[in-house]
């Protein structure tokens, strides 16, 4: 038995380690079900528009989200079923755990890039300073995330993750900061795009509330992982919450895409729909 295994045995409590991972996978599966519903709803409401960039983006996010779920399920199955009561195996990091971190990063920064694409479109006809600044920040964040992936792939046992606390906290802090920048930028562009039409301005206000709420949700998730990682580095509670991050980002972006249909009053007439389309607010901003 290796020395790293012997070091971990006294600290190995299944309830707050692999039990926490099991709970994380359970809630991740629920969130994946919600993303399935949202993706289906999006394709149903846009089934007559042909192939578009956003349709491809939704399909791409769904595939990555499904792959992420498969990986974390395999990870938990490996430890709790295939290697049940095998202490030496429980202390080693399985390949699916490392790969799910990479997929997690791709999803989060993929969603950030899609939000940046929204900002670029909404800012059309205005100064490009704000979109460029947001793009630079997102690019910098992706560099930090690549560093985290590299560091995770250098680990072989879970005790090695403790030495990566700095990289984890830096990456999560960067993610939370990017969430704030994107949400505030979108809200600023929406707030300065009021048309004077009450129905359109009302929808813009609701979209701003959607953006703020989803931005707060994802940022709170990132901060929760940071706090639990800093306070409880010897258990897997922070990994339990980390399993949910990718699912929350996918659902937040799909919710924004579907927001126009969610928020559109059921009694809205065809004429008012034409007014919305003429002023381009729904199509341009969501």
CSV table of C-alpha atoms in Angstrom, one decimal:
chain,number,residue,atom,x,y,z
A,1,UNK,CA,0.0,0.0,0.0
A,2,UNK,CA,1.5,3.4,-1.0
A,3,UNK,CA,2.2,6.1,1.5
A,4,UNK,CA,-0.3,8.4,-0.1
A,5,UNK,CA,-3.0,5.8,0.4
A,6,UNK,CA,-2.0,5.3,4.1
A,7,UNK,CA,-2.1,9.1,4.6
A,8,UNK,CA,-5.7,9.2,3.3
A,9,UNK,CA,-7.2,6.2,5.1
A,10,UNK,CA,-7.7,8.0,8.4
A,11,UNK,CA,-9.3,10.9,6.6
A,12,UNK,CA,-11.6,8.8,4.4
A,13,UNK,CA,-15.2,9.2,5.4
A,14,UNK,CA,-17.6,8.0,2.7
A,15,UNK,CA,-20.4,10.3,3.8
A,16,UNK,CA,-18.8,13.6,3.0
A,17,UNK,CA,-16.5,12.3,0.3
A,18,UNK,CA,-18.0,9.8,-2.2
A,19,UNK,CA,-21.5,10.2,-0.7
A,20,UNK,CA,-21.3,13.9,-1.5
A,21,UNK,CA,-20.3,12.9,-5.1
A,22,UNK,CA,-23.3,10.6,-5.3
A,23,UNK,CA,-25.6,13.5,-4.2
A,24,UNK,CA,-23.9,15.8,-6.8
A,25,UNK,CA,-24.6,13.3,-9.6
A,26,UNK,CA,-28.2,13.0,-8.6
A,27,UNK,CA,-28.9,16.7,-8.7
A,28,UNK,CA,-26.8,17.0,-11.9
A,29,UNK,CA,-29.1,14.4,-13.5
A,30,UNK,CA,-32.1,16.5,-12.5
A,31,UNK,CA,-30.6,19.6,-14.0
A,32,UNK,CA,-29.8,17.7,-17.2
A,33,UNK,CA,-33.4,16.8,-17.4
A,34,UNK,CA,-34.3,20.5,-17.2
A,35,UNK,CA,-31.8,21.3,-20.0
A,36,UNK,CA,-33.4,18.6,-22.1
A,37,UNK,CA,-36.8,20.2,-21.7
A,38,UNK,CA,-35.4,23.7,-22.5
A,39,UNK,CA,-33.5,22.4,-25.6
A,40,UNK,CA,-36.6,20.6,-26.8
A,41,UNK,CA,-38.7,23.7,-26.2
A,42,UNK,CA,-36.2,25.9,-28.1
A,43,UNK,CA,-36.2,23.6,-31.1
A,44,UNK,CA,-40.0,23.3,-31.1
A,45,UNK,CA,-40.4,27.1,-31.1
A,46,UNK,CA,-37.8,27.6,-33.8
A,47,UNK,CA,-38.6,24.5,-36.0
A,48,UNK,CA,-39.5,26.5,-39.0
A,49,UNK,CA,-36.4,28.8,-39.1
A,50,UNK,CA,-33.9,26.3,-40.6
A,51,UNK,CA,-30.3,25.7,-39.4
A,52,UNK,CA,-28.8,28.7,-37.6
A,53,UNK,CA,-25.8,29.5,-35.4
A,54,UNK,CA,-27.9,29.4,-32.2
A,55,UNK,CA,-29.4,26.0,-33.1
A,56,UNK,CA,-26.0,24.6,-33.6
A,57,UNK,CA,-24.8,26.1,-30.3
A,58,UNK,CA,-27.8,24.6,-28.4
A,59,UNK,CA,-27.1,21.2,-30.0
A,60,UNK,CA,-23.4,21.5,-29.1
A,61,UNK,CA,-24.1,22.5,-25.5
A,62,UNK,CA,-26.6,19.6,-25.1
A,63,UNK,CA,-24.0,17.1,-26.4
A,64,UNK,CA,-21.3,18.4,-24.0
A,65,UNK,CA,-23.8,18.5,-21.2
A,66,UNK,CA,-24.8,14.8,-21.8
A,67,UNK,CA,-21.1,13.9,-22.0
A,68,UNK,CA,-20.4,15.6,-18.7
A,69,UNK,CA,-23.2,13.7,-17.1
A,70,UNK,CA,-21.9,10.4,-18.5
A,71,UNK,CA,-18.4,11.1,-17.1
A,72,UNK,CA,-19.5,12.0,-13.6
A,73,UNK,CA,-21.8,8.9,-13.5
A,74,UNK,CA,-18.9,6.7,-14.6
A,75,UNK,CA,-16.7,8.4,-11.9
A,76,UNK,CA,-19.2,7.6,-9.1
A,77,UNK,CA,-19.9,4.1,-10.4
A,78,UNK,CA,-16.2,3.4,-10.6
A,79,UNK,CA,-15.7,4.2,-6.9
A,80,UNK,CA,-19.0,3.0,-5.4
A,81,UNK,CA,-19.7,-0.1,-7.5
A,82,UNK,CA,-16.7,-1.3,-9.5
A,83,UNK,CA,-14.2,-0.7,-6.7
A,84,UNK,CA,-16.5,-0.9,-3.6
A,85,UNK,CA,-14.5,-1.2,-0.4
A,86,UNK,CA,-11.2,-1.0,-2.4
A,87,UNK,CA,-9.4,1.7,-0.4
A,88,UNK,CA,-6.4,1.9,-2.7
A,89,UNK,CA,-8.8,2.5,-5.7
A,90,UNK,CA,-10.8,5.1,-3.7
A,91,UNK,CA,-7.7,7.3,-3.2
A,92,UNK,CA,-6.7,7.3,-6.9
A,93,UNK,CA,-8.2,9.7,-9.4
A,94,UNK,CA,-10.0,7.9,-12.2
A,95,UNK,CA,-9.7,9.2,-15.8
A,96,UNK,CA,-13.3,10.2,-16.1
A,97,UNK,CA,-12.9,12.6,-13.2
A,98,UNK,CA,-10.1,14.5,-14.9
A,99,UNK,CA,-12.0,14.5,-18.2
A,100,UNK,CA,-15.2,15.9,-16.6
A,101,UNK,CA,-13.1,18.8,-15.4
A,102,UNK,CA,-12.0,19.6,-18.9
A,103,UNK,CA,-15.6,19.3,-20.2
A,104,UNK,CA,-16.8,21.4,-17.4
A,105,UNK,CA,-14.4,24.2,-18.4
A,106,UNK,CA,-15.3,23.9,-22.1
A,107,UNK,CA,-19.0,24.3,-21.2
A,108,UNK,CA,-18.6,27.2,-18.9
A,109,UNK,CA,-16.3,29.2,-21.2
A,110,UNK,CA,-18.4,28.1,-24.2
A,111,UNK,CA,-21.4,29.7,-22.6
A,112,UNK,CA,-19.3,32.8,-21.8
A,113,UNK,CA,-18.4,33.0,-25.5
A,114,UNK,CA,-22.0,32.7,-26.5
A,115,UNK,CA,-22.9,35.5,-24.1
A,116,UNK,CA,-20.1,37.6,-25.6
A,117,UNK,CA,-21.7,36.9,-29.0
A,118,UNK,CA,-25.0,38.2,-27.7
A,119,UNK,CA,-23.2,41.3,-26.4
A,120,UNK,CA,-21.5,41.9,-29.7
A,121,UNK,CA,-24.9,41.6,-31.5
A,122,UNK,CA,-26.7,43.9,-29.1
A,123,UNK,CA,-23.9,46.4,-29.3
A,124,UNK,CA,-24.1,46.6,-33.1
A,125,UNK,CA,-24.2,50.2,-34.2
A,126,UNK,CA,-22.6,51.5,-31.0
A,127,UNK,CA,-19.0,51.8,-29.7
A,128,UNK,CA,-17.2,48.5,-29.8
A,129,UNK,CA,-15.2,49.3,-26.7
A,130,UNK,CA,-17.5,47.4,-24.3
A,131,UNK,CA,-17.7,44.2,-26.4
A,132,UNK,CA,-14.0,44.2,-26.9
A,133,UNK,CA,-13.3,44.6,-23.2
A,134,UNK,CA,-15.7,41.8,-22.4
A,135,UNK,CA,-14.0,39.6,-25.1
A,136,UNK,CA,-10.5,40.3,-23.7
A,137,UNK,CA,-11.7,39.3,-20.1
A,138,UNK,CA,-13.4,36.1,-21.4
A,139,UNK,CA,-10.2,35.2,-23.3
A,140,UNK,CA,-8.1,35.8,-20.2
A,141,UNK,CA,-10.4,33.6,-18.2
A,142,UNK,CA,-10.1,30.8,-20.6
A,143,UNK,CA,-6.3,30.9,-20.1
A,144,UNK,CA,-6.8,30.6,-16.4
A,145,UNK,CA,-9.1,27.6,-17.0
A,146,UNK,CA,-6.5,25.9,-19.2
A,147,UNK,CA,-4.0,26.2,-16.4
A,148,UNK,CA,-6.5,24.4,-14.0
A,149,UNK,CA,-7.0,21.6,-16.5
A,150,UNK,CA,-3.2,21.1,-16.9
A,151,UNK,CA,-2.8,21.1,-13.1
A,152,UNK,CA,-5.6,18.5,-12.6
A,153,UNK,CA,-4.0,16.2,-15.1
A,154,UNK,CA,-0.8,16.3,-13.0
A,155,UNK,CA,-2.7,14.8,-10.1
A,156,UNK,CA,-2.8,11.0,-9.5
A,157,UNK,CA,-4.5,10.7,-6.0
A,158,UNK,CA,-7.1,12.9,-4.4
A,159,UNK,CA,-4.6,14.2,-1.8
A,160,UNK,CA,-2.8,15.9,-4.7
A,161,UNK,CA,-5.9,18.1,-5.2
A,162,UNK,CA,-5.2,19.9,-1.9
A,163,UNK,CA,-2.0,21.3,-3.5
A,164,UNK,CA,-4.2,22.7,-6.3
A,165,UNK,CA,-6.4,24.8,-4.0
A,166,UNK,CA,-4.8,28.0,-5.4
A,167,UNK,CA,-5.6,27.1,-9.0
A,168,UNK,CA,-9.2,26.1,-8.1
A,169,UNK,CA,-9.8,29.3,-6.2
A,170,UNK,CA,-8.3,31.4,-8.9
A,171,UNK,CA,-10.3,29.8,-11.7
A,172,UNK,CA,-13.6,30.0,-9.8
A,173,UNK,CA,-12.9,33.6,-8.8
A,174,UNK,CA,-12.3,34.4,-12.5
A,175,UNK,CA,-15.5,32.6,-13.5
A,176,UNK,CA,-17.5,34.6,-11.0
A,177,UNK,CA,-15.9,37.9,-12.1
A,178,UNK,CA,-16.7,37.1,-15.8
A,179,UNK,CA,-20.3,36.3,-14.8
A,180,UNK,CA,-20.6,39.8,-13.2
A,181,UNK,CA,-19.0,41.5,-16.3
A,182,UNK,CA,-21.3,39.7,-18.7
A,183,UNK,CA,-24.5,40.3,-16.7
A,184,UNK,CA,-23.7,44.0,-16.1
A,185,UNK,CA,-22.7,44.6,-19.8
A,186,UNK,CA,-25.9,43.0,-21.1
A,187,UNK,CA,-28.0,44.9,-18.6
A,188,UNK,CA,-26.3,48.2,-19.6
A,189,UNK,CA,-26.9,47.6,-23.3
A,190,UNK,CA,-30.5,46.6,-22.7
A,191,UNK,CA,-31.2,49.6,-20.4
A,192,UNK,CA,-29.9,52.0,-23.0
A,193,UNK,CA,-32.0,50.4,-25.8
A,194,UNK,CA,-35.4,51.3,-24.6
A,195,UNK,CA,-37.7,52.3,-27.5
A,196,UNK,CA,-40.5,54.1,-25.8
A,197,UNK,CA,-43.0,51.4,-26.7
A,198,UNK,CA,-44.4,50.1,-23.4
A,199,UNK,CA,-44.7,46.5,-24.5
A,200,UNK,CA,-41.1,46.4,-25.8
A,201,UNK,CA,-39.7,48.3,-22.8
A,202,UNK,CA,-41.5,45.9,-20.4
A,203,UNK,CA,-39.9,42.9,-22.2
A,204,UNK,CA,-36.5,44.5,-21.9
A,205,UNK,CA,-37.0,45.0,-18.2
A,206,UNK,CA,-38.0,41.4,-17.8
A,207,UNK,CA,-35.0,40.2,-19.8
A,208,UNK,CA,-32.8,42.3,-17.5
A,209,UNK,CA,-34.3,40.6,-14.5
A,210,UNK,CA,-33.7,37.2,-16.2
A,211,UNK,CA,-30.0,38.1,-16.8
A,212,UNK,CA,-29.4,39.3,-13.3
A,213,UNK,CA,-31.1,36.3,-11.7
A,214,UNK,CA,-29.2,33.7,-13.8
A,215,UNK,CA,-25.9,35.6,-13.4
A,216,UNK,CA,-26.4,35.6,-9.6
A,217,UNK,CA,-27.3,31.9,-9.6
A,218,UNK,CA,-24.1,30.9,-11.5
A,219,UNK,CA,-21.9,33.3,-9.5
A,220,UNK,CA,-23.4,31.9,-6.2
A,221,UNK,CA,-22.5,28.4,-7.4
A,222,UNK,CA,-18.9,29.4,-8.1
A,223,UNK,CA,-18.6,31.2,-4.8
A,224,UNK,CA,-20.1,28.2,-3.0
A,225,UNK,CA,-17.4,25.9,-4.5
A,226,UNK,CA,-14.8,28.4,-3.5
A,227,UNK,CA,-15.9,28.6,0.1
A,228,UNK,CA,-16.4,24.9,0.6
A,229,UNK,CA,-13.0,24.2,-1.1
A,230,UNK,CA,-11.3,26.7,1.2
A,231,UNK,CA,-13.1,25.7,4.4
A,232,UNK,CA,-13.3,21.9,3.8
A,233,UNK,CA,-10.5,20.9,1.5
A,234,UNK,CA,-10.3,17.4,2.9
A,235,UNK,CA,-13.8,16.3,1.8
A,236,UNK,CA,-15.6,16.3,-1.6
A,237,UNK,CA,-18.5,18.7,-0.8
A,238,UNK,CA,-16.9,21.3,-3.1
A,239,UNK,CA,-16.8,18.7,-5.9
A,240,UNK,CA,-20.5,17.9,-5.3
A,241,UNK,CA,-21.3,21.5,-6.0
A,242,UNK,CA,-18.8,21.6,-8.9
A,243,UNK,CA,-20.7,18.8,-10.6
A,244,UNK,CA,-23.7,21.2,-10.9
A,245,UNK,CA,-21.9,24.2,-12.4
A,246,UNK,CA,-21.9,23.1,-16.0
A,247,UNK,CA,-25.6,22.2,-15.8
A,248,UNK,CA,-26.4,25.6,-14.3
A,249,UNK,CA,-24.6,27.4,-17.1
A,250,UNK,CA,-26.3,25.4,-19.8
A,251,UNK,CA,-29.7,26.0,-18.3
A,252,UNK,CA,-29.1,29.7,-17.8
A,253,UNK,CA,-28.2,30.2,-21.4
A,254,UNK,CA,-31.1,28.1,-22.7
A,255,UNK,CA,-33.4,30.1,-20.4
A,256,UNK,CA,-32.2,33.3,-21.9
A,257,UNK,CA,-32.8,32.0,-25.4
A,258,UNK,CA,-36.3,30.9,-24.4
A,259,UNK,CA,-37.1,34.0,-22.4
A,260,UNK,CA,-38.9,35.8,-25.3
A,261,UNK,CA,-41.4,32.9,-25.5
A,262,UNK,CA,-41.7,32.6,-21.7
A,263,UNK,CA,-42.3,36.3,-21.2
A,264,UNK,CA,-44.5,36.9,-24.2
A,265,UNK,CA,-48.1,37.5,-22.9
A,266,UNK,CA,-50.5,34.8,-23.9
A,267,UNK,CA,-53.1,37.4,-25.0
A,268,UNK,CA,-50.6,39.2,-27.2
A,269,UNK,CA,-52.2,39.9,-30.6
A,270,UNK,CA,-50.6,39.3,-34.0
A,271,UNK,CA,-50.3,43.1,-34.4
A,272,UNK,CA,-48.3,43.6,-31.3
A,273,UNK,CA,-46.1,40.6,-32.3
A,274,UNK,CA,-45.4,42.4,-35.6
A,275,UNK,CA,-44.4,45.5,-33.6
A,276,UNK,CA,-41.9,43.5,-31.6
A,277,UNK,CA,-40.4,42.0,-34.7
A,278,UNK,CA,-40.2,45.4,-36.4
A,279,UNK,CA,-38.2,46.9,-33.6
A,280,UNK,CA,-36.1,43.8,-33.4
A,281,UNK,CA,-35.9,43.6,-29.6
A,282,UNK,CA,-36.8,39.9,-29.1
A,283,UNK,CA,-34.7,38.6,-32.0
A,284,UNK,CA,-31.8,40.8,-31.4
A,285,UNK,CA,-31.5,40.5,-27.6
A,286,UNK,CA,-32.3,36.9,-26.9
